[in-house]
XYZ file of C-alpha atoms in Angstrom:
598
model
C -165.858 -33.809 -65.574
C -162.358 -34.450 -66.804
C -161.606 -37.382 -69.074
C -158.411 -38.872 -67.629
C -157.297 -40.522 -70.851
C -157.685 -37.437 -73.097
C -157.384 -34.685 -70.440
C -160.572 -33.116 -71.922
C -162.494 -31.026 -69.405
C -165.382 -29.842 -71.542
C -166.755 -30.102 -75.123
C -169.160 -27.603 -76.800
C -170.685 -27.557 -80.257
C -172.082 -24.316 -81.726
C -174.101 -23.956 -84.977
C -173.243 -21.612 -87.799
C -175.137 -18.805 -86.041
C -173.100 -19.240 -82.860
C -175.828 -20.868 -80.783
C -174.914 -23.689 -78.369
C -176.270 -26.959 -79.752
C -174.527 -29.541 -77.600
C -172.242 -29.636 -74.539
C -170.774 -32.056 -72.080
C -171.919 -29.613 -69.400
C -175.724 -29.340 -69.585
C -175.793 -26.444 -67.105
C -174.420 -24.175 -69.799
C -177.772 -24.151 -71.661
C -179.299 -22.233 -68.800
C -176.595 -19.535 -68.815
C -177.240 -16.984 -71.592
C -173.581 -15.832 -71.416
C -172.327 -19.287 -72.221
C -174.845 -20.499 -74.862
C -173.774 -17.925 -77.463
C -170.425 -17.706 -79.303
C -169.059 -14.681 -81.039
C -168.169 -15.451 -84.614
C -164.515 -15.268 -85.718
C -162.833 -15.503 -89.079
C -160.057 -17.771 -87.691
C -160.361 -21.432 -88.501
C -158.551 -22.528 -85.321
C -158.176 -20.522 -82.064
C -156.076 -21.346 -78.996
C -156.606 -19.669 -75.598
C -155.011 -20.166 -72.155
C -157.661 -19.943 -69.470
C -155.290 -20.298 -66.508
C -151.905 -21.942 -65.826
C -153.582 -25.373 -65.899
C -156.424 -25.163 -68.504
C -156.502 -24.109 -72.159
C -159.260 -23.972 -74.806
C -159.260 -24.815 -78.534
C -161.935 -23.693 -81.078
C -162.150 -25.261 -84.537
C -164.570 -24.237 -87.290
C -166.584 -27.136 -88.771
C -167.082 -26.651 -92.484
C -167.763 -28.597 -95.672
C -166.118 -26.987 -98.639
C -166.779 -23.332 -98.064
C -169.970 -23.822 -96.148
C -169.601 -23.185 -92.359
C -171.611 -25.711 -90.378
C -170.594 -24.635 -86.860
C -167.763 -24.517 -84.277
C -166.288 -27.199 -82.022
C -164.854 -25.910 -78.706
C -162.842 -28.216 -76.435
C -161.286 -27.347 -73.036
C -158.226 -29.335 -71.911
C -156.278 -29.566 -68.617
C -152.510 -29.767 -68.145
C -152.740 -31.155 -64.634
C -151.604 -34.674 -65.453
C -148.708 -33.411 -67.580
C -147.689 -30.927 -64.908
C -147.828 -33.666 -62.284
C -145.669 -35.893 -64.440
C -143.226 -33.015 -65.017
C -143.131 -32.274 -61.283
C -142.538 -35.930 -60.499
C -139.815 -36.068 -63.134
C -138.250 -32.880 -61.781
C -138.200 -34.345 -58.272
C -136.645 -37.559 -59.511
C -134.181 -35.564 -61.589
C -133.174 -33.400 -58.608
C -132.824 -36.468 -56.428
C -130.725 -38.190 -59.045
C -128.616 -35.051 -59.507
C -128.088 -34.715 -55.742
C -127.086 -38.360 -55.479
C -124.709 -37.984 -58.422
C -123.187 -34.815 -56.982
C -122.811 -36.475 -53.587
C -121.043 -39.469 -55.037
C -118.921 -37.215 -57.257
C -117.892 -35.113 -54.272
C -117.220 -38.175 -52.178
C -115.132 -39.654 -54.952
C -113.316 -36.353 -55.469
C -112.652 -36.013 -51.728
C -111.394 -39.563 -51.531
C -109.228 -39.007 -54.585
C -107.971 -35.683 -53.245
C -107.151 -37.195 -49.858
C -105.409 -40.085 -51.533
C -103.366 -37.786 -53.755
C -102.982 -34.785 -51.417
C -102.098 -36.621 -48.179
C -98.529 -37.437 -49.187
C -98.109 -33.942 -50.634
C -99.361 -32.380 -47.383
C -97.080 -34.634 -45.370
C -94.187 -33.512 -47.539
C -95.213 -29.857 -47.125
C -95.457 -30.186 -43.323
C -92.090 -31.907 -43.240
C -90.562 -29.042 -45.217
C -92.163 -26.445 -42.917
C -90.827 -28.111 -39.772
C -87.411 -28.697 -41.263
C -84.654 -26.923 -39.360
C -80.883 -26.826 -39.580
C -78.606 -28.351 -38.548
C -80.557 -31.517 -37.651
C -82.555 -31.909 -40.887
C -84.617 -34.595 -39.159
C -88.234 -35.149 -40.276
C -90.805 -37.879 -39.600
C -91.664 -38.680 -43.219
C -92.394 -42.139 -44.585
C -92.592 -42.370 -48.417
C -95.963 -43.656 -49.751
C -96.265 -45.846 -52.849
C -94.175 -46.132 -55.943
C -95.826 -43.359 -57.975
C -94.423 -39.937 -58.798
C -95.337 -38.512 -55.377
C -93.669 -41.426 -53.621
C -90.579 -40.860 -55.771
C -90.629 -37.171 -54.777
C -90.824 -38.058 -51.071
C -87.994 -40.563 -51.393
C -85.877 -37.972 -53.208
C -86.613 -35.447 -50.433
C -85.619 -37.904 -47.694
C -82.434 -38.762 -49.614
C -81.649 -35.058 -49.993
C -82.027 -34.557 -46.223
C -79.612 -37.383 -45.646
C -77.055 -35.717 -47.889
C -77.647 -32.384 -46.112
C -77.086 -34.024 -42.721
C -73.833 -35.545 -43.906
C -72.727 -32.251 -45.446
C -73.672 -30.361 -42.262
C -71.767 -32.846 -40.114
C -68.719 -32.494 -42.340
C -69.041 -28.717 -42.229
C -69.249 -28.727 -38.422
C -66.233 -30.987 -38.226
C -64.303 -28.681 -40.547
C -65.341 -25.664 -38.495
C -64.179 -27.403 -35.320
C -60.891 -28.246 -37.003
C -60.433 -24.647 -38.160
C -61.316 -23.343 -34.695
C -58.844 -25.738 -33.112
C -56.187 -24.667 -35.616
C -56.865 -21.055 -34.706
C -56.575 -21.908 -31.008
C -53.216 -23.573 -31.616
C -52.105 -20.551 -33.661
C -53.077 -18.390 -30.688
C -50.986 -20.610 -28.442
C -48.046 -19.913 -30.735
C -48.679 -16.193 -30.298
C -48.735 -16.605 -26.524
C -45.740 -18.964 -26.356
C -43.028 -16.293 -26.156
C -44.765 -14.487 -23.336
C -45.443 -17.747 -21.520
C -41.808 -18.766 -21.821
C -40.752 -15.458 -20.301
C -43.351 -15.780 -17.554
C -42.211 -19.332 -16.726
C -38.540 -18.355 -16.834
C -38.929 -15.745 -14.063
C -40.193 -18.136 -11.315
C -37.737 -20.790 -12.515
C -34.858 -18.365 -12.080
C -36.122 -17.513 -8.612
C -36.339 -21.188 -7.663
C -32.786 -21.794 -8.921
C -31.521 -18.887 -6.804
C -33.237 -20.334 -3.750
C -31.635 -23.743 -4.394
C -28.209 -22.141 -4.813
C -28.537 -20.343 -1.460
C -29.686 -23.525 0.243
C -26.733 -25.439 -1.157
C -24.325 -22.827 0.201
C -25.856 -22.810 3.699
C -27.837 -26.032 4.193
C -27.410 -25.873 8.000
C -29.633 -22.776 8.424
C -33.086 -24.165 9.134
C -34.835 -20.754 9.063
C -33.457 -20.141 5.578
C -34.562 -23.601 4.421
C -38.147 -22.913 5.491
C -38.231 -19.463 3.883
C -36.655 -20.527 0.581
C -38.787 -23.689 0.418
C -41.914 -21.523 0.638
C -40.580 -19.246 -2.134
C -39.775 -22.207 -4.376
C -43.197 -23.702 -3.749
C -44.825 -20.378 -4.736
C -42.701 -20.205 -7.910
C -43.543 -23.777 -8.900
C -47.224 -23.147 -8.168
C -47.113 -20.128 -10.491
C -45.517 -22.245 -13.249
C -48.127 -24.953 -12.717
C -50.944 -22.393 -12.997
C -49.522 -20.949 -16.227
C -49.175 -24.388 -17.812
C -52.654 -25.412 -16.607
C -54.231 -22.276 -18.135
C -52.442 -22.934 -21.394
C -53.530 -26.583 -21.454
C -57.119 -25.606 -20.649
C -57.085 -23.154 -23.535
C -55.635 -25.627 -26.042
C -57.977 -28.454 -25.058
C -60.638 -29.254 -27.662
C -63.798 -27.361 -26.626
C -66.683 -29.325 -25.197
C -69.932 -29.372 -27.146
C -72.269 -29.461 -24.132
C -73.607 -26.137 -22.921
C -74.076 -25.014 -19.354
C -74.195 -21.919 -17.193
C -71.177 -19.677 -17.820
C -70.028 -16.770 -15.654
C -68.853 -14.257 -18.247
C -66.833 -12.247 -15.729
C -64.776 -15.326 -14.818
C -64.237 -16.149 -18.510
C -63.043 -12.611 -19.301
C -60.829 -12.464 -16.200
C -59.151 -15.765 -17.073
C -58.684 -14.626 -20.673
C -57.135 -11.361 -19.472
C -54.708 -13.219 -17.256
C -53.609 -15.444 -20.121
C -53.355 -12.575 -22.632
C -51.658 -10.189 -20.206
C -48.296 -11.863 -20.922
C -48.600 -10.884 -24.594
C -49.770 -7.389 -23.609
C -46.765 -6.938 -21.287
C -44.360 -7.879 -24.064
C -45.858 -5.180 -26.304
C -46.073 -2.607 -23.516
C -49.877 -2.405 -23.695
C -52.093 -1.909 -20.641
C -55.505 -3.558 -20.222
C -58.234 -2.008 -18.062
C -61.239 -4.159 -17.160
C -64.508 -2.521 -16.093
C -66.590 -5.305 -14.588
C -70.268 -5.379 -13.761
C -71.173 -5.166 -10.106
C -73.626 -8.053 -10.480
C -73.216 -11.551 -11.930
C -73.726 -11.857 -15.665
C -74.368 -15.457 -16.583
C -75.248 -16.909 -19.946
C -75.872 -20.366 -21.296
C -73.086 -21.652 -23.491
C -69.661 -23.261 -23.737
C -66.959 -21.852 -21.470
C -64.119 -22.710 -23.820
C -65.873 -21.342 -26.890
C -66.626 -18.069 -25.113
C -63.043 -17.876 -23.858
C -61.797 -18.394 -27.406
C -64.100 -15.606 -28.605
C -62.778 -13.202 -25.939
C -59.157 -14.257 -26.558
C -59.368 -13.635 -30.321
C -60.840 -10.153 -29.819
C -58.306 -9.293 -27.114
C -55.266 -10.478 -29.080
C -56.458 -8.488 -32.094
C -56.709 -5.388 -29.909
C -53.217 -5.992 -28.481
C -51.771 -6.482 -31.978
C -53.378 -3.243 -33.181
C -52.140 -1.171 -30.198
C -48.904 0.746 -29.867
C -46.620 0.764 -26.835
C -48.146 2.544 -23.797
C -51.675 2.300 -25.295
C -54.576 1.213 -23.107
C -57.167 -1.381 -24.100
C -60.524 -0.935 -22.393
C -62.545 -4.049 -21.660
C -66.010 -3.630 -20.167
C -68.618 -6.212 -19.223
C -71.991 -4.671 -18.449
C -75.662 -5.475 -18.610
C -77.751 -3.953 -21.391
C -81.342 -4.844 -20.710
C -81.708 -8.637 -21.025
C -78.225 -8.973 -22.537
C -74.649 -9.019 -21.320
C -72.447 -6.663 -23.338
C -68.719 -7.347 -23.698
C -66.905 -4.366 -25.217
C -63.228 -4.429 -26.221
C -61.906 -1.070 -27.367
C -58.425 -0.218 -28.569
C -56.835 3.054 -29.726
C -54.713 1.595 -32.494
C -54.662 2.021 -36.238
C -58.315 1.146 -36.759
C -59.905 -0.807 -39.592
C -60.213 0.919 -42.995
C -63.809 1.603 -44.007
C -63.350 -0.469 -47.174
C -62.449 -3.563 -45.091
C -65.270 -3.420 -42.542
C -67.766 -5.256 -44.748
C -65.321 -8.173 -45.140
C -63.777 -8.208 -41.687
C -65.795 -11.274 -40.591
C -65.159 -13.252 -43.784
C -63.029 -16.412 -43.400
C -59.374 -16.074 -44.423
C -59.615 -12.284 -44.682
C -56.974 -10.449 -42.650
C -55.525 -6.948 -42.521
C -52.298 -8.218 -40.948
C -49.056 -8.720 -42.820
C -48.372 -12.051 -44.519
C -47.531 -14.770 -42.005
C -48.990 -12.848 -39.019
C -52.573 -14.044 -39.155
C -54.744 -16.879 -40.431
C -57.765 -14.723 -41.258
C -59.997 -17.036 -39.209
C -60.079 -15.251 -35.852
C -63.001 -12.868 -36.373
C -64.887 -15.411 -38.473
C -64.663 -17.881 -35.588
C -65.716 -15.121 -33.172
C -68.859 -14.441 -35.193
C -69.648 -18.157 -35.474
C -69.324 -18.577 -31.701
C -71.462 -15.504 -30.987
C -74.143 -16.624 -33.449
C -74.161 -20.116 -31.932
C -74.880 -18.491 -28.556
C -77.817 -16.450 -29.982
C -75.830 -13.229 -29.658
C -74.776 -10.315 -31.873
C -71.451 -8.660 -32.595
C -70.995 -5.060 -33.757
C -67.968 -3.209 -35.034
C -67.611 0.521 -34.388
C -65.004 2.682 -36.042
C -63.458 5.204 -33.658
C -61.005 8.006 -34.345
C -58.553 6.359 -33.859
C -59.102 2.759 -32.827
C -61.679 -0.006 -33.039
C -64.443 -1.194 -30.752
C -66.062 -4.621 -30.864
C -69.213 -5.170 -28.836
C -70.620 -8.641 -28.238
C -74.088 -9.042 -26.741
C -75.282 -12.382 -25.371
C -78.695 -13.181 -23.833
C -78.534 -13.432 -20.057
C -80.135 -16.116 -17.964
C -83.611 -15.081 -16.878
C -82.562 -14.606 -13.237
C -79.757 -12.203 -14.256
C -81.672 -10.242 -16.900
C -82.824 -7.576 -14.446
C -85.893 -5.296 -14.652
C -87.437 -4.052 -17.884
C -86.224 -0.675 -19.122
C -87.623 1.748 -21.710
C -86.002 4.956 -22.930
C -87.034 8.571 -23.457
C -85.251 11.484 -25.134
C -86.126 14.763 -23.418
C -86.454 17.217 -26.302
C -88.432 20.028 -24.702
C -89.474 21.691 -27.947
C -90.176 25.403 -27.377
C -90.061 25.312 -23.597
C -87.643 27.443 -21.609
C -86.244 24.258 -20.086
C -84.672 23.019 -23.336
C -84.551 26.043 -25.646
C -86.286 26.560 -28.976
C -86.176 23.213 -30.815
C -82.431 22.967 -30.378
C -82.715 19.208 -30.780
C -82.944 19.875 -34.529
C -79.427 21.307 -34.689
C -77.316 19.228 -37.052
C -74.280 17.310 -35.745
C -72.325 15.291 -38.326
C -74.889 13.190 -40.244
C -77.837 13.608 -37.857
C -79.609 16.050 -35.579
C -78.776 16.116 -31.885
C -82.181 14.590 -31.161
C -81.513 11.691 -33.538
C -78.093 11.135 -31.941
C -79.676 10.752 -28.494
C -82.442 8.552 -29.899
C -79.933 6.215 -31.561
C -77.921 5.863 -28.364
C -81.025 4.744 -26.486
C -82.510 2.671 -29.293
C -79.306 0.640 -29.719
C -79.764 -0.523 -26.124
C -83.509 -0.584 -25.479
C -86.494 -1.954 -27.417
C -88.874 0.959 -26.663
C -87.810 4.615 -26.955
C -89.849 7.807 -27.440
C -89.154 11.517 -27.736
C -90.757 13.784 -25.117
C -91.334 17.266 -26.517
C -93.912 20.072 -26.315
C -93.632 20.841 -30.048
C -94.606 17.524 -31.609
C -94.987 18.941 -35.126
C -91.421 20.239 -35.082
C -90.109 16.648 -35.052
C -92.595 15.062 -37.470
C -90.098 15.066 -40.370
C -87.664 12.892 -38.375
C -90.084 9.967 -38.278
C -89.516 9.334 -34.544
C -92.233 8.453 -31.999
C -93.103 11.631 -30.080
C -95.264 12.163 -26.993
C -96.386 15.567 -25.775
C -94.435 17.101 -22.898
C -97.192 19.220 -21.385
C -95.575 19.865 -17.990
C -94.158 23.393 -18.081
C -92.213 25.680 -15.774
C -90.920 23.125 -13.275
C -87.367 22.403 -14.425
C -86.087 18.902 -15.185
C -88.789 17.263 -13.063
C -91.350 18.007 -15.776
C -89.451 15.994 -18.353
C -88.963 13.130 -15.876
C -92.680 13.104 -15.051
C -93.722 13.079 -18.729
C -91.436 10.118 -19.420
C -92.687 8.178 -16.383
C -96.321 8.751 -17.341
C -95.598 7.105 -20.688
C -93.123 4.412 -19.562
C -94.498 0.864 -20.141
C -91.620 -0.823 -18.244
C -90.368 -0.783 -14.647
C -87.602 1.735 -15.369
C -87.203 4.625 -17.801
C -83.727 5.669 -18.974
C -83.622 9.392 -19.768
C -81.257 11.275 -22.051
C -81.534 14.932 -23.093
C -81.283 15.930 -26.737
C -78.601 18.583 -26.198
C -75.571 16.387 -25.342
C -74.075 15.466 -28.740
C -70.851 14.165 -27.163
C -72.664 11.675 -24.947
C -71.288 8.132 -25.257
C -73.011 4.801 -24.910
C -70.603 3.730 -22.183
C -72.300 6.163 -19.802
C -75.702 4.616 -20.480
C -74.244 1.114 -20.106
C -72.819 2.106 -16.737
C -76.211 3.371 -15.516
C -77.987 0.275 -16.813
C -75.447 -1.949 -15.094
C -75.972 -0.183 -11.750
C -79.729 -0.558 -11.971
C -80.920 -3.071 -9.367
C -83.876 -2.155 -7.189
C -83.194 1.541 -6.577
C -85.782 4.234 -7.139
C -83.324 6.130 -9.324
C -79.783 5.919 -10.700
C -78.580 9.394 -11.722
C -75.355 10.536 -13.350
C -73.061 13.115 -11.784
C -70.794 15.219 -14.001
C -68.017 17.646 -12.967
C -70.721 20.326 -13.014
C -73.042 18.507 -10.626
C -76.089 16.255 -10.858
C -77.478 15.492 -14.309
C -81.145 14.676 -13.595
C -81.955 14.059 -17.272
C -79.197 11.446 -17.594
C -80.535 8.746 -15.337
C -82.807 5.816 -14.642
C -86.107 6.317 -12.813
C -88.448 3.644 -11.516
C -92.171 4.088 -12.089
C -92.697 4.414 -8.361
C -90.950 7.805 -8.598
C -93.958 9.205 -10.437
C -96.128 9.796 -7.352
C -93.519 11.720 -5.300
C -92.559 13.807 -8.375
C -96.213 14.725 -8.996
C -96.621 15.642 -5.329
C -93.476 17.812 -5.415
C -94.669 19.643 -8.555
C -98.084 20.280 -6.990
C -96.306 21.799 -3.963
C -94.227 23.963 -6.270
C -91.031 22.326 -4.987
C -88.840 21.706 -8.036
C -85.540 21.081 -6.205
C -84.191 17.673 -7.212
C -81.961 17.309 -4.143
C -84.904 17.580 -1.757
C -86.778 14.963 -3.796
C -83.802 12.576 -3.763
C -83.679 12.784 0.017
C -86.964 10.824 0.052
C -85.927 8.270 -2.598
C -83.611 5.294 -2.667
C -81.331 6.860 -5.258
C -77.773 6.067 -6.350
C -75.592 8.861 -7.715
C -72.960 7.629 -10.185
C -69.873 9.779 -10.771
C -69.407 8.755 -14.393
C -66.143 10.640 -14.892
C -64.592 8.810 -11.944
C -65.894 5.456 -13.191
C -64.832 6.153 -16.786
C -61.773 8.422 -16.498
C -61.038 8.559 -20.244
C -64.347 10.216 -21.133
C -64.003 13.454 -23.153
C -64.060 16.582 -20.968
C -66.942 18.119 -22.929
C -69.188 15.073 -22.570
C -71.816 17.038 -20.627
C -71.442 20.280 -22.583
C -74.952 21.569 -23.361
C -75.469 22.824 -26.919
C -77.980 25.649 -27.341
C -76.995 27.466 -30.532
C -75.237 26.686 -33.834
C -72.284 28.657 -32.507
C -71.819 26.141 -29.695
C -71.497 23.353 -32.247
C -68.571 24.957 -34.037
C -66.438 24.472 -30.923
C -67.036 20.705 -30.824
C -64.843 18.100 -32.564
C -66.618 15.485 -34.728
C -68.811 13.054 -32.828
C -67.337 9.503 -32.552
C -69.200 6.870 -34.516
C -71.729 4.811 -32.587
C -73.185 1.490 -33.755
C -76.674 1.955 -35.166
C -77.933 -1.567 -34.714
C -81.440 -1.389 -33.215
C -83.137 -3.970 -31.014
C -85.754 -6.120 -32.754
């Protein structure tokens, strides 16, 4: 029986011979294993019986005489219970302390971090040129001071941005007025002609006022002359008026046509012709009519100034995927390579002193950027080409188009890897790829020797259709094509120009195919094919009928005579190159812009 106060479980007393003489447990006297104790030389012994109990033996002696041994058994239960209770209370207290510490930390963090997070969110959502944020400074501490400083900085930025916009508008208006000065001489000449005609009519009427038939005829002529003068003055006033800031739907063809009419007077004075190739479908963008007219006017006047007498300036407005592309190309002196990096900088000009403000192309780039467009400069030999691309309205954007270069690899259709022949700074295959990639977001190379093109780093798909002429390349491209249409271009036409591709893209409406025709006949690998052409092409190949003309008889196809549409194309545009010897007969390839779609 355990004594609660002392935690003693059992007491035994043994004599000097080790016999049990007394015990708190009388049952031990009957157990021979328990009533004897082995003698030990130790005075005190300690022994753990189990995790709860332990035993202590102590020798009883007087001087050196051993009288016996006292053995006591103790329990740790009460101590362990107290330790367990203390541990529970300690854990509870620790948990409560941690909880309150976390709660206090969270409250402190929220109190301190909330204004910082608000400031961070305001900075993330900050956008030019508005610089407007919903931020209310909190408190008068350091964080509140930081927020107030940020809000004050935004106010200064807004004022600076407003001043900058006003300065830009003033510079643009100054450039417009400078352009009016350039046009003034031509306008005066154009106004003088109908005025002289009207004066002649009045002189004839004064000599013979009695002839009523002559009065009617000359009155009509004078009215036509005065109407022409009124139109010229109205166009000039419209151009000089301060541009509106509101944006709306703009018909680019109408803007370019009106600009051409106004600039044609200057072109006539210099003996320069302007040829306008217009899209067959409407190309509408969202923007400012007057800003876009100013952009077109600046580019056109620069082209006129750079051209010599009897030169021709080519203006084209076509659709390139979801964009409208305005291209103005002259055959003048060109822009030196050293000046091309600075050509869009404000106040930089290549003209003689007093002939230019240096703001024209800078304003053009600002206008194009404001309309979410891009502008590219291409150096020709000779001449210069500027191409402006603006995003079309969704209803005018047309179907999706992807591109494929037909390389052929080792097949008999395309020769033995002739796409790897070097032309200028690139292989023929890379030249074709760049032409497509500058117009379309997705372009691949179709070839039956994929490893041969691995060093070029271009996406290649396997052209496994053999022995069926051009239809095999068309079928491979259509099997891959992720868009409605696939624009094809072979790798062996190093003189191919982007204008041909733009013409095909512009003609693409809802036809099954739009295919180029050259002086040598149909060019099936220079064309657009809808995905619905895949089934009839597969059926024709299964029948063994590889004749393209018979296939076209069952398709809604448009054949475009590119040389008739673009009469100034080089005569060797469709010259196929098969060997290095063929390349030696070609002049250098004109430079093409290498800007790729994002």
